[in-house]
Every structure is written in C-alpha cells, then in structure tokens.
Coordinates of C-alpha atoms and ligand atoms in Angstrom, one line a residue:
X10 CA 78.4 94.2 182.6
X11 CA 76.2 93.6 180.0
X12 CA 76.5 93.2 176.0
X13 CA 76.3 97.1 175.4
X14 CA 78.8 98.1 178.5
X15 CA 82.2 95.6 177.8
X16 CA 84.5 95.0 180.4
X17 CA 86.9 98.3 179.7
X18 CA 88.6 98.5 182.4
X19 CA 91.5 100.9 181.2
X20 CA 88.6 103.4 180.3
X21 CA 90.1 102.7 176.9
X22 CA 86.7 104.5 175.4
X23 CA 88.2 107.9 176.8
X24 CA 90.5 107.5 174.0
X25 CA 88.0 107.7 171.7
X26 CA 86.7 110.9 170.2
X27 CA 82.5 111.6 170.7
X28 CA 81.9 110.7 167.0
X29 CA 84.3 107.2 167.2
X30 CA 81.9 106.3 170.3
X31 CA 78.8 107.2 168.0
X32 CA 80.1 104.9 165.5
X33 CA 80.9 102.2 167.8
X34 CA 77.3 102.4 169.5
X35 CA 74.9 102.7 166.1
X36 CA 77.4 99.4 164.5
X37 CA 77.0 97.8 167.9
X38 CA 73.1 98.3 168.4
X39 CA 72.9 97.3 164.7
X40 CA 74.8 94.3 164.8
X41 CA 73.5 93.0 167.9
X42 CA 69.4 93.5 166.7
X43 CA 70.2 92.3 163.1
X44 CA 73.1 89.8 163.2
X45 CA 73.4 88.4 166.3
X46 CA 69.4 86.4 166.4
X47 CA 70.6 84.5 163.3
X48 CA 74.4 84.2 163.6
X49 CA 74.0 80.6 164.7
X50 CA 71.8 79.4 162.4
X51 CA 73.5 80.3 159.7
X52 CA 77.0 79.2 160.5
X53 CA 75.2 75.7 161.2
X54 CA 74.0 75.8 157.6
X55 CA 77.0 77.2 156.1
X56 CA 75.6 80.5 154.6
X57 CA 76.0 84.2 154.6
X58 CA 72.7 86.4 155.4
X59 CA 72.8 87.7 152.1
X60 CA 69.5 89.9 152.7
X61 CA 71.8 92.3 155.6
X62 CA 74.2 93.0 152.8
X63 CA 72.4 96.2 151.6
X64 CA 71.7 97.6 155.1
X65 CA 75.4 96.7 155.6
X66 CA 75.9 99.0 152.6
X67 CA 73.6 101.8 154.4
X68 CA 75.0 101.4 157.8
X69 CA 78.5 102.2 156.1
X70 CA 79.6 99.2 157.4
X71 CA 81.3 98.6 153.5
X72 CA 84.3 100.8 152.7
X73 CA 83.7 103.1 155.8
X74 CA 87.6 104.6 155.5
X75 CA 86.9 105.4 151.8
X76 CA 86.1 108.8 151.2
X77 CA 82.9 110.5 150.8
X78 CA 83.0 111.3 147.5
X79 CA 83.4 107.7 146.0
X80 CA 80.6 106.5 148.3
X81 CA 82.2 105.7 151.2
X82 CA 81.5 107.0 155.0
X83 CA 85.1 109.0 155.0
X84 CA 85.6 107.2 158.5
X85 CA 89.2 107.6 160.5
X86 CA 90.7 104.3 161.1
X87 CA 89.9 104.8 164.6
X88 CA 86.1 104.2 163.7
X89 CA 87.2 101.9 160.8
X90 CA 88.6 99.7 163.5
X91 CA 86.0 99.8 166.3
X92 CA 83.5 99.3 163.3
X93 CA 85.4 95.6 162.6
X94 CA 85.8 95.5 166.1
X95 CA 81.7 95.7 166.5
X96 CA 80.9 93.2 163.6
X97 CA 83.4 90.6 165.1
X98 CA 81.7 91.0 168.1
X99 CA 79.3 88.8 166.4
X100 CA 81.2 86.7 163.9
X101 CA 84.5 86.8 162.2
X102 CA 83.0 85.8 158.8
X103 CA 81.1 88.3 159.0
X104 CA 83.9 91.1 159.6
X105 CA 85.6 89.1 156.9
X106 CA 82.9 90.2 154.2
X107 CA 83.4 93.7 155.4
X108 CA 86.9 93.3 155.3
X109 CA 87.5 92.2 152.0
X110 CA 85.2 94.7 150.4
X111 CA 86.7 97.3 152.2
X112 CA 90.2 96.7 153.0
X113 CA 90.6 94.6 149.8
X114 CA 88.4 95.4 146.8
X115 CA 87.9 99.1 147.4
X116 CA 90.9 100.1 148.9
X117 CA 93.1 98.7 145.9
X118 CA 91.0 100.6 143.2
X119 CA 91.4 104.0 145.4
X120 CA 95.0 103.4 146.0
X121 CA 95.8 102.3 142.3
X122 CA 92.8 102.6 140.2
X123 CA 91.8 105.4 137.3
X124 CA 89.8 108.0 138.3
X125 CA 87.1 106.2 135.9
X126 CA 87.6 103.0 137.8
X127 CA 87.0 104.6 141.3
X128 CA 83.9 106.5 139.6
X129 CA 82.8 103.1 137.9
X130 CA 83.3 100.7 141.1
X131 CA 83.3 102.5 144.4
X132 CA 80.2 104.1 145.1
X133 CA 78.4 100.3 143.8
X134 CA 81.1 98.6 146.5
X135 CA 80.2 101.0 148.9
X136 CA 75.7 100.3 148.8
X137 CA 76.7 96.8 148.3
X138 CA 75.4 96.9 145.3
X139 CA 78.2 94.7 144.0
X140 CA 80.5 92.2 145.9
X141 CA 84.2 91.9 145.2
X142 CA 86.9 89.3 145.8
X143 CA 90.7 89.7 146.7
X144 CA 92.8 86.8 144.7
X145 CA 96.2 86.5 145.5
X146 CA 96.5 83.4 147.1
X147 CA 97.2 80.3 144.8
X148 CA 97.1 76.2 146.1
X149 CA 100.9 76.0 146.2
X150 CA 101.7 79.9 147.5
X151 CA 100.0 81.3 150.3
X152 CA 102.5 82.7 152.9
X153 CA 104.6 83.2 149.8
X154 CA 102.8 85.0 147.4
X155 CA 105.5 86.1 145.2
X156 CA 106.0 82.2 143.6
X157 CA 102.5 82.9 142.4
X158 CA 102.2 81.0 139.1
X159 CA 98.9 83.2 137.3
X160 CA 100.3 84.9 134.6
X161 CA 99.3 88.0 132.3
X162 CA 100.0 88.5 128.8
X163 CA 99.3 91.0 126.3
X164 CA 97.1 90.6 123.5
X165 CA 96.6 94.0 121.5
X166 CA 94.3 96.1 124.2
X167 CA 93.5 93.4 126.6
X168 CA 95.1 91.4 129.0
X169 CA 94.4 87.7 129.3
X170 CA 94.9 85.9 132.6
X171 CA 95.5 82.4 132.9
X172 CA 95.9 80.5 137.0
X173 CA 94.1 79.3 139.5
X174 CA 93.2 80.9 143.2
X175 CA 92.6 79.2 146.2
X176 CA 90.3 80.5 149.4
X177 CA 89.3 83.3 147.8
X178 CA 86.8 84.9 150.4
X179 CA 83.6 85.5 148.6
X180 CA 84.6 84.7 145.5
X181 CA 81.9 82.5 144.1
X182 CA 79.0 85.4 145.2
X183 CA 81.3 88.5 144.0
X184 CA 81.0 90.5 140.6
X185 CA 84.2 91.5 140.8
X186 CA 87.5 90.0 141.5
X187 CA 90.7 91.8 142.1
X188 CA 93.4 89.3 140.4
X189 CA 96.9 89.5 140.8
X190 CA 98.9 88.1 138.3
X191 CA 102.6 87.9 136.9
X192 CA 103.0 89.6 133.6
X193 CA 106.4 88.3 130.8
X194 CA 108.6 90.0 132.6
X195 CA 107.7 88.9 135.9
X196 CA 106.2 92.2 137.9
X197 CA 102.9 91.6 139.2
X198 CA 99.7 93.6 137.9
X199 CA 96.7 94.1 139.6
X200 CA 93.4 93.7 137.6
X201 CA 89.7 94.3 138.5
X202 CA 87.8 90.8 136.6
X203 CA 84.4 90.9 135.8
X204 CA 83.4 87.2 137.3
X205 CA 80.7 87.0 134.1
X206 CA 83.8 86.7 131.8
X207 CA 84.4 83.7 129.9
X208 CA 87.2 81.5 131.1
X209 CA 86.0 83.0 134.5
X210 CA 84.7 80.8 137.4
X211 CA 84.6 80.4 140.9
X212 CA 83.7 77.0 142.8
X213 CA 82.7 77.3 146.3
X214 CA 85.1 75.2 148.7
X215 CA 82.9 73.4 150.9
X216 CA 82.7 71.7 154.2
X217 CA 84.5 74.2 156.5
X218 CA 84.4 73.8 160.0
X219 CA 86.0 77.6 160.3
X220 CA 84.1 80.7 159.2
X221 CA 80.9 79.5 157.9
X222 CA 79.3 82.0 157.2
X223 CA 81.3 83.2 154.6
X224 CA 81.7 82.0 151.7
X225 CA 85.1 80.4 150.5
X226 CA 85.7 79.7 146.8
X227 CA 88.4 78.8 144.4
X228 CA 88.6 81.1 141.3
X229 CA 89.8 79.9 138.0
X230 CA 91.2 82.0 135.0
X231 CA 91.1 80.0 131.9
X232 CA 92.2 82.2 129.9
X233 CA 90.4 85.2 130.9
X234 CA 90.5 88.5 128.4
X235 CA 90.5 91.8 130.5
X236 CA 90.4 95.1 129.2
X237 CA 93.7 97.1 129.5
X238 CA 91.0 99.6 131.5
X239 CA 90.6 97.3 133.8
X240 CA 94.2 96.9 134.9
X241 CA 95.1 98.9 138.0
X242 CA 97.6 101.5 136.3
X243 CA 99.2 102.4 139.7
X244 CA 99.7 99.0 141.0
X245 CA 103.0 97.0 140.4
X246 CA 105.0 94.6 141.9
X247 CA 104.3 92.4 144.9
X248 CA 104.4 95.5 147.1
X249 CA 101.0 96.8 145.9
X250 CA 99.2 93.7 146.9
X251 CA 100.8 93.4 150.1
X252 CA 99.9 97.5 150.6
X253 CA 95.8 95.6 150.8
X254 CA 97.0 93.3 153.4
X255 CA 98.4 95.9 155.6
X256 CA 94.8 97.3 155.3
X257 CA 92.8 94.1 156.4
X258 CA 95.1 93.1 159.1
X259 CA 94.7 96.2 160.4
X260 CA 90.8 95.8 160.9
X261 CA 91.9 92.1 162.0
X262 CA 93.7 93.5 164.8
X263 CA 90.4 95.2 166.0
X264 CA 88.1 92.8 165.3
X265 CA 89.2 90.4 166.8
X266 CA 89.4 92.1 169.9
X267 CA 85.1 92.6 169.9
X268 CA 85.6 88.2 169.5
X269 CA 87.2 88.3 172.4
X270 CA 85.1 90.7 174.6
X271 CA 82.3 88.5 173.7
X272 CA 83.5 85.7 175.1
X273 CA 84.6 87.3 178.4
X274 CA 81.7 88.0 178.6
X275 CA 79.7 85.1 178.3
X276 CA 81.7 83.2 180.3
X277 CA 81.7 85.5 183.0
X278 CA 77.5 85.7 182.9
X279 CA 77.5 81.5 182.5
X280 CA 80.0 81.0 185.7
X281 CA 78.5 83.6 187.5
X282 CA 74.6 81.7 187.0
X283 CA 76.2 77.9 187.0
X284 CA 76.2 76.1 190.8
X285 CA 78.8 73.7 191.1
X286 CA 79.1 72.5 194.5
X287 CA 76.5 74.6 195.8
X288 CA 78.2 77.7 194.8
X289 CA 78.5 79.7 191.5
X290 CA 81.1 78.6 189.3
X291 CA 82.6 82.7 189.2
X292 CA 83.5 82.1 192.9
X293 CA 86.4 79.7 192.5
X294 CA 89.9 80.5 192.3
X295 CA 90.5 78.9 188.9
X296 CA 87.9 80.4 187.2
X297 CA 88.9 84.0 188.0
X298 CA 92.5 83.3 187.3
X299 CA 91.4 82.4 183.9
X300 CA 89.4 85.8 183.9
X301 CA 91.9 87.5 185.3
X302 CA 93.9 86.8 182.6
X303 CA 91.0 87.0 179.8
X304 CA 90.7 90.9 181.0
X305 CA 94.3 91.8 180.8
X306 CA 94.8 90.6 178.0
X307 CA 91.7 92.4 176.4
X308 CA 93.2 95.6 178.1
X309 CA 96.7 95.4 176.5
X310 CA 95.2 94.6 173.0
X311 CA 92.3 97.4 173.4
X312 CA 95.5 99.7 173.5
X313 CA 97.5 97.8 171.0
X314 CA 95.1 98.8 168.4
X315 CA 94.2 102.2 169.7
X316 CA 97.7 103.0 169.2
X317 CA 97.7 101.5 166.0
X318 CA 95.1 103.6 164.9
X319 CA 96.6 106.6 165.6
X320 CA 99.4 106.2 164.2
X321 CA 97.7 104.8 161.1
X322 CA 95.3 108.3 161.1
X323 CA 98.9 110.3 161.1
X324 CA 100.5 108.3 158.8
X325 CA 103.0 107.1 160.6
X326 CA 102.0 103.1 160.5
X327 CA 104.4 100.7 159.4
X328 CA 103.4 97.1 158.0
X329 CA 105.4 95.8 160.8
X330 CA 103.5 97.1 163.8
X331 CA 101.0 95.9 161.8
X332 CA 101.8 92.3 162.4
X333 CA 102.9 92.9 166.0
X334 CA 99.0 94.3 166.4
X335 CA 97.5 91.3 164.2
X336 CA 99.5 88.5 165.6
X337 CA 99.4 89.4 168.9
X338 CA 95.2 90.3 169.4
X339 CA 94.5 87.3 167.1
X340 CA 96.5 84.5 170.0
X341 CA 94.6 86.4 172.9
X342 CA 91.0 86.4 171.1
X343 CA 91.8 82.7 170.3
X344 CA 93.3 81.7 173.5
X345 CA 90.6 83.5 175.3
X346 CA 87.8 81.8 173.1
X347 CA 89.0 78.6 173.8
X348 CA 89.3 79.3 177.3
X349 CA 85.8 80.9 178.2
X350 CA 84.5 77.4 176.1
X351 CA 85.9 75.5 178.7
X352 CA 84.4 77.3 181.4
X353 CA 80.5 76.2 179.9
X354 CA 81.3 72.9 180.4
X355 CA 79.4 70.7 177.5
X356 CA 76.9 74.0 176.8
X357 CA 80.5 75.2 175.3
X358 CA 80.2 72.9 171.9
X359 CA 77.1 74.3 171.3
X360 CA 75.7 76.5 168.8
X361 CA 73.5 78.3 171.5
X362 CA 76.6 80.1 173.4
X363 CA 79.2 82.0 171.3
X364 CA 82.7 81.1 172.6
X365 CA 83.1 77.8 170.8
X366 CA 81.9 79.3 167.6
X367 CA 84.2 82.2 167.5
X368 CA 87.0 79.8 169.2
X369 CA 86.1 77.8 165.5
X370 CA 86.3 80.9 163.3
X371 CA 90.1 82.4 165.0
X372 CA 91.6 79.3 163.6
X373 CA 91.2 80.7 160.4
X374 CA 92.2 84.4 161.7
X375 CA 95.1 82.7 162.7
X376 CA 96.4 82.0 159.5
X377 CA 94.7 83.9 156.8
X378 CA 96.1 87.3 156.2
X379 CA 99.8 86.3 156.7
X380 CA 100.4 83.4 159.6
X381 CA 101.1 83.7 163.1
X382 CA 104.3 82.0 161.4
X383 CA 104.8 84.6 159.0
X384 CA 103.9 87.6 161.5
X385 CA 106.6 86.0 163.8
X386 CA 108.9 86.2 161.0
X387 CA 108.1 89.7 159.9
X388 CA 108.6 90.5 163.4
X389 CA 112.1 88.5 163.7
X390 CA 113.2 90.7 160.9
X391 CA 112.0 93.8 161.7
X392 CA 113.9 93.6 165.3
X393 CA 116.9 92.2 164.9
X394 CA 117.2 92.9 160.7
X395 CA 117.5 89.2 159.6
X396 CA 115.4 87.6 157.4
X397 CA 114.5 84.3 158.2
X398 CA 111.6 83.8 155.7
X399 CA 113.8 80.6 153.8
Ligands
TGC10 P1 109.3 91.5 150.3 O1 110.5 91.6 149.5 O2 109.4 91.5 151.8 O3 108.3 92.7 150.0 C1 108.1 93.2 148.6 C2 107.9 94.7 148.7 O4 106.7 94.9 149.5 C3 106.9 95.7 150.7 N1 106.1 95.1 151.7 C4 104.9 95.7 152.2 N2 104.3 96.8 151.9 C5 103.2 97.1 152.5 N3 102.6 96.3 153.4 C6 103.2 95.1 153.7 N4 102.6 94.3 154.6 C7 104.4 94.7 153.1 N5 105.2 93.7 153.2 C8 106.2 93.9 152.3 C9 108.4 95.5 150.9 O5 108.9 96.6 151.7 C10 108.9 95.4 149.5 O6 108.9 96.8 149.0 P2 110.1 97.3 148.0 O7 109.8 98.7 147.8 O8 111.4 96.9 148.6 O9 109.8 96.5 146.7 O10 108.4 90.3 149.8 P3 108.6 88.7 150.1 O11 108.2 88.0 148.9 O12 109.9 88.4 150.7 O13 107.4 88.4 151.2 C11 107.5 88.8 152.5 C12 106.3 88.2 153.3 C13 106.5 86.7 153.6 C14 106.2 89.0 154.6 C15 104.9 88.4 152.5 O14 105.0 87.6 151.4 C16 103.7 88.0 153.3 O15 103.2 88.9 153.9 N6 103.2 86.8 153.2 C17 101.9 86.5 153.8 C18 100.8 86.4 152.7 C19 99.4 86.8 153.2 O16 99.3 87.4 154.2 N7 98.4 86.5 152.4 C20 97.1 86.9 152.7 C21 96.2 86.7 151.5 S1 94.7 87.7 151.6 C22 93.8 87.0 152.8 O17 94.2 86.1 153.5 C23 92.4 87.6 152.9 S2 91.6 86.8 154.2 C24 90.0 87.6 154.2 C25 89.9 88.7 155.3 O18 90.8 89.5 155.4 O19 88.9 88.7 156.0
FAD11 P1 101.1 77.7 153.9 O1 101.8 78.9 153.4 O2 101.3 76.4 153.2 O3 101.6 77.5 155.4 C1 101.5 76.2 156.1 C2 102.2 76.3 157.4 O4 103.6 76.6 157.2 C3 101.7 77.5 158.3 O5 101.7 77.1 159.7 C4 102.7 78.5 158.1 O6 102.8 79.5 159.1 C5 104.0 77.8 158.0 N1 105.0 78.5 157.3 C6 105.0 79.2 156.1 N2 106.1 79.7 155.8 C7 107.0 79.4 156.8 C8 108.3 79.7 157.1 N3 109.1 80.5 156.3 N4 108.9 79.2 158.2 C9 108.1 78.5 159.1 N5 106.9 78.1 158.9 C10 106.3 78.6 157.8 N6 93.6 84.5 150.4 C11 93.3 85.4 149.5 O7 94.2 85.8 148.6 N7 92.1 86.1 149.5 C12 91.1 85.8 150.4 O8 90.1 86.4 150.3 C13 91.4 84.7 151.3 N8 90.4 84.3 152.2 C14 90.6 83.3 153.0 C15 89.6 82.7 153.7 C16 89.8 81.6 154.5 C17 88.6 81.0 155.2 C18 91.1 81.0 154.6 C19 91.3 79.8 155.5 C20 92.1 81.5 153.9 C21 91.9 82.6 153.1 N9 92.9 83.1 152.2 C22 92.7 84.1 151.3 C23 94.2 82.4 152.2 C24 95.2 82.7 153.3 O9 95.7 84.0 153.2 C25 96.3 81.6 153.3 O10 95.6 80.4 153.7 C26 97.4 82.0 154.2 O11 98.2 83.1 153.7 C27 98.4 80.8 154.4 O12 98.7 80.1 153.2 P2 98.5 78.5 153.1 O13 97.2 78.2 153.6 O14 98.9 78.2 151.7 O15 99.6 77.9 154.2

C-alpha cells in the first residue's frame, strides 16, 4: 500500500465511474506534490498557503459541482465528494476553504441568487479570484441558529445589517460574506456583503489549536448598508441557510474519510518499520486489532458516502441521511486519528507524521457544521419522529 493505492478493500473504486477515478487521481497527485511538503509548516505557524489558492481555482478544486457555465467544473457529487475526500487527505482546513467557497458561498448565490448575481460572483469564486465567507453562526447561537440576534431593516433601496458573527471560516481574508440576518418581521434573508463596506469588519480569532491552517474570524456588522441587489431574492427563512449546510456536510462526510485513510496508513507503514522487542510493531496482536478495526470502519464509511452520493446525483438525498453520513465518518476519522497516533509512540505529537495533526483538526469537524449532539438529535427525530432538540 502506498499513498496513491489506499487500503480499499471493498473495491469501493469499482463504484466509481472512469471520469470520478480521473478526478480522484489528478486532485490526489496535485494535492500530494503541492500541499502535502508544506502542510506542517504551515499549520505550525497558523497560516493558509495563500499562493495554492489560484491553482486551487484552476484545478477546479473551488465550486467543482457548480455548473459550467458560471465557472464551475459541472462535477457530479460523486467527484465533488472524492475531490474533498482528496484535499482532506491532507488537511481538514484545507478542505474547509474549499468547502466554504463551494458548498457555502457559491452554492447559496446559484440556489437563490439573480441571474446578475451568479454572472457577477461565480465565475470570480470559481478562479479564486475572490474568497467568500458563510456567516450564520453568532457567540450565543450556534447549534441553534434560528435565535440568531443580526437583524435587517429597510432603508429606501438598501438594507442595513446590524450583529455580530462568530467562527466565521475565512472571514477576515474573504471579499465577500454571505450574511444571514432577521429582517422586522422575523424571516431570515440571506445577503452577499462586500467585506470593504463601512460598518464591515472581520477580526481574526487567534490561538487555535484545531484547524490551523485556516483562518477563523469573527465578523461584525455595525450597521452595514447593502444594496437591495445584493439580497438573495430566493432565499428565506431558516430553511435556506440550513439548504448550505446540507451541502458542506455532505463534502464533510467524504473528506473526512481521505483523513482517515491517511492515518491508516501511516500507522500501518510506522508499525510495520518500528522493532519493539526485536520484532515489528505490525506483528502484535493489539496492533492489528486496532487495524483491523481502522479498515472496517474505513470500508463501511467508503460506502456510506458512495451511497450518499448517489442518491444525492438522483435527487433523492434527504438532510437526514445527511447527518447519519456526517456524524457517523466524522467519529471513525477521529477515533481512527487518535488511534494510529498512539501507535507512533512519542513521534505521534509531532508535526513530522500526520495522525496527530488531523486527530487536532476532527475536533473541530466534530462540531462545526451541526454537532455530533445535534446530528444525534436529527437522527433521534428522524427515526422515531420526536423532537428532542429542547
Ligand atoms: P427546523 O424547524 O428543523 O427547520 C427549519 C426548516 O428548514 C428545514 N431544514 C433543512 N433543510 C435543508 N437542509 C437541512 N439540513 C435542514 N434542516 C432543517 C426544515 O425542514 C424546515 O423546513 P420548513 O419547510 O418546515 O420550514 O429548524 P430548527 O430551528 O428547529 O433547527 C433544527 C436544527 C437544530 C437541526 C438546526 O438548527 C441545525 O442544523 N443546527 C446546527 C447548526 C449548524 O450546523 N451550524 C453550522 C454553521 S456553518 C459551519 O459550521 C461551517 S464550518 C466550515 C466548513 O464547512 O468547512
Ligand atoms: P453550542 O451550540 O454552544 O454547543 C455546545 C455543546 O452543547 C455541544 O457539545 C453541543 O453538541 C451541545 N448541544 C447543543 N444543543 C444541544 C441539545 N439540544 N442537547 C444536548 N446537547 C446540545 N459557523 C459559520 O456560520 N460559518 C463558518 O464558516 C464556521 N466555521 C467554523 C470554523 C471553526 C474552526 C469552528 C470551530 C466553528 C465554525 N463555525 C462556523 C461554527 C460552528 O458551526 C459552531 O461552532 C457549531 O455549530 C456549534 O455551535 P457552538 O460552538 O455555539 O456550540
């Protein structure tokens, strides 16, 4: 096994058509000769690799699922998902950048943007000309996002926007920000912020020990006038927000399954090299039970979100199976990162292997994009048709 041939033992990549494969190759060949020789420096200093983002942009890592005419690469989500899948591979903050562009800034202004808006923003989101920002959680709602407290009002032709937003992925670096906000009678509107507008700014939160290569910020709307033509005239109520999220958990649910292949990997290369006791550490009975159950659980989730995918590419996906998908591959890539640490010994806590970063950067896949909690929940609902949310 080596980095290019993962452990698939189901064969899972018959599943996958000869142009899915292609994809999966040129992002994996690309990612491992561009990201992975500087992955660990920069999560040690806290920064993106700003100078990938416009090969990013021609690799159609950015929007691949939009379609070809707004810029994007007009992927299926089969590809869409084994392109996160590739990216996390490396780094989850890095997926994360693709993620939010993708699954939260463009999708939104396709799904409820003007045709002028989509013309105006897309094929810019799509080179990585510009960067975008998804704003919806606020420092007292996050699993709760409909007690968000930013409000809208009219004011002639604009809008302005007044609240505060909390761990807004990219938000200090973007252009654009996609705010959500409560308007006087209490529907939420979607709106696409120019970050250069006055009453517009967006501190970096610092000192992370999750994700740290991307950037984390706060954004603040101080009263913040915005054009009614950049309102999203399709989007309201708390449903059109939560539409994005079904989007990036569903990339979640793949990429986090190319974290997880990476660490299986390396731990099975380290224990099969490391002596202990005069014999290699892949010989013992306690290491292959934990690999044993590293590659099962791989297997299941490798079919979990093929599965997904296809019924997402026949538009039969609901948000719920969403959450089974995201919830369930995002405890086996953490479990499994924290597992294949342990198996380095004290080379696990350092920035030279990859488990014990990636076992960092889960925590926050954990609980960004809805909770384990709150996927637990959904679930609890959707099966037996109680809430249980409060
Ligand atoms: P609820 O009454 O359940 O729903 C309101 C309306 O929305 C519909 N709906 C969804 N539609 C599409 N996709 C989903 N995932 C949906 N979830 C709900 C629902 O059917 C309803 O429609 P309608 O027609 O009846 O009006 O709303 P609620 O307020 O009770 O909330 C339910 C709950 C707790 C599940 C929801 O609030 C939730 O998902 N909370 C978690 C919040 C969350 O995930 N935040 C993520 C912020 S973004 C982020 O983390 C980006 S990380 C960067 C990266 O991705 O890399
Ligand atoms: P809380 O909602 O306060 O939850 C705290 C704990 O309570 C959790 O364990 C939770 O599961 C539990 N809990 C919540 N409700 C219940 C319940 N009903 N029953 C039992 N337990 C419950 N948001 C954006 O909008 N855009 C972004 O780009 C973005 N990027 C992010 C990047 C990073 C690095 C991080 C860490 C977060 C990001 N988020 C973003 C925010 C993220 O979505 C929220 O952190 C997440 O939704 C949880 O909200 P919270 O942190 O306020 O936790």
């Amino acid at each position: 096994m080596n980095r290019f041939q993962e452990l698939d033992f189901y064969n899972v990549s018959d599943l996958f058509s000869e142009e899915e494969i292609m994809v999966r190759d040129q992002t994996r060949a690309w990612c491992e000769d561009h990201l992975m020789p500087i992955i660990g420096q920069h999560w040690e200093d806290g920064t993106f690799p700003n100078h990938l983002i416009p090969e990013m942009g021609k690799m159609g890592l950015l929007g691949p699922a939009i379609p070809e005419e707004y810029g994007g690469a007009g992927l299926n989500a089969v590809a869409y998902g084994l392109i996160c899948q590739e990216i996390e591979r490396v780094d989850s903050g890095l997926r994360s950048f693709a993620s939010v562009q993708g699954s939260l800034v463009m999708y939104p202004i396709l799904e409820f943007g003007s045709e002028e808006q989509k013309k105006e923003y897309l094929p810019r989101l799509a080179t990585g000309e510009i960067i975008g920002c998804f704003g919806l959680t606020e420092p007292d709602f996050g699993s709760d996002p409909g007690g968000m407290r930013s409000r809208c009002r009219r004011d002639g032709s604009d809008w302005i926007l007044d609240g505060r937003k909390m761990w807004i992925t990219n938000g200090t670096v973007s252009d654009i920000a996609i705010v959500w906000a409560k308007d006087d009678d209490g529907v939420v509107q979607g709106f696409i912020v120019d970050s250069h507008s006055d009453g517009f700014s967006a501190p970096e939160q610092k000192h992370k020990w999750s994700l740290r290569c991307s950037v984390t910020s706060e954004l603040v709307l101080d009263g913040v006038r915005v054009p009614e033509a950049n309102r999203l005239p399709k989007a309201s109520g708390l449903k059109s927000p939560l539409m994005c999220l079904t989007q990036a958990r569903y990339g979640i649910a793949w990429g986090v399954v190319g974290a997880s292949q990476a660490c299986l990997f390396e731990a099975v290369s380290y224990t099969k090299q490391r002596m202990i006791f005069d014999k290699p550490l892949a010989g013992y009975q306690l290491t292959q039970a934990k690999i044993a159950d590293m590659a099962s659980e791989i297997t299941k989730a490798q079919l979990l979100a093929w599965r997904l995918g296809r019924m997402k590419e026949a538009g039969t996906m609901r948000p719920d199976q969403v959450s089974l998908a995201k919830r369930n591959n995002v405890k086996m890539a953490l479990d499994i990162a924290r597992e294949a640490r342990t198996l380095l010994g004290a080379n696990g806590i350092t920035l030279e292997y990859h488990s014990g970063r990636h076992a960092c950067n889960l925590e926050t896949v954990l609980t960004y994009e809805g909770t384990h909690e709150i996927h637990t929940l959904i679930l609890g609902h959707a099966v037996t048709g109680i809430p249980a949310y409060k």
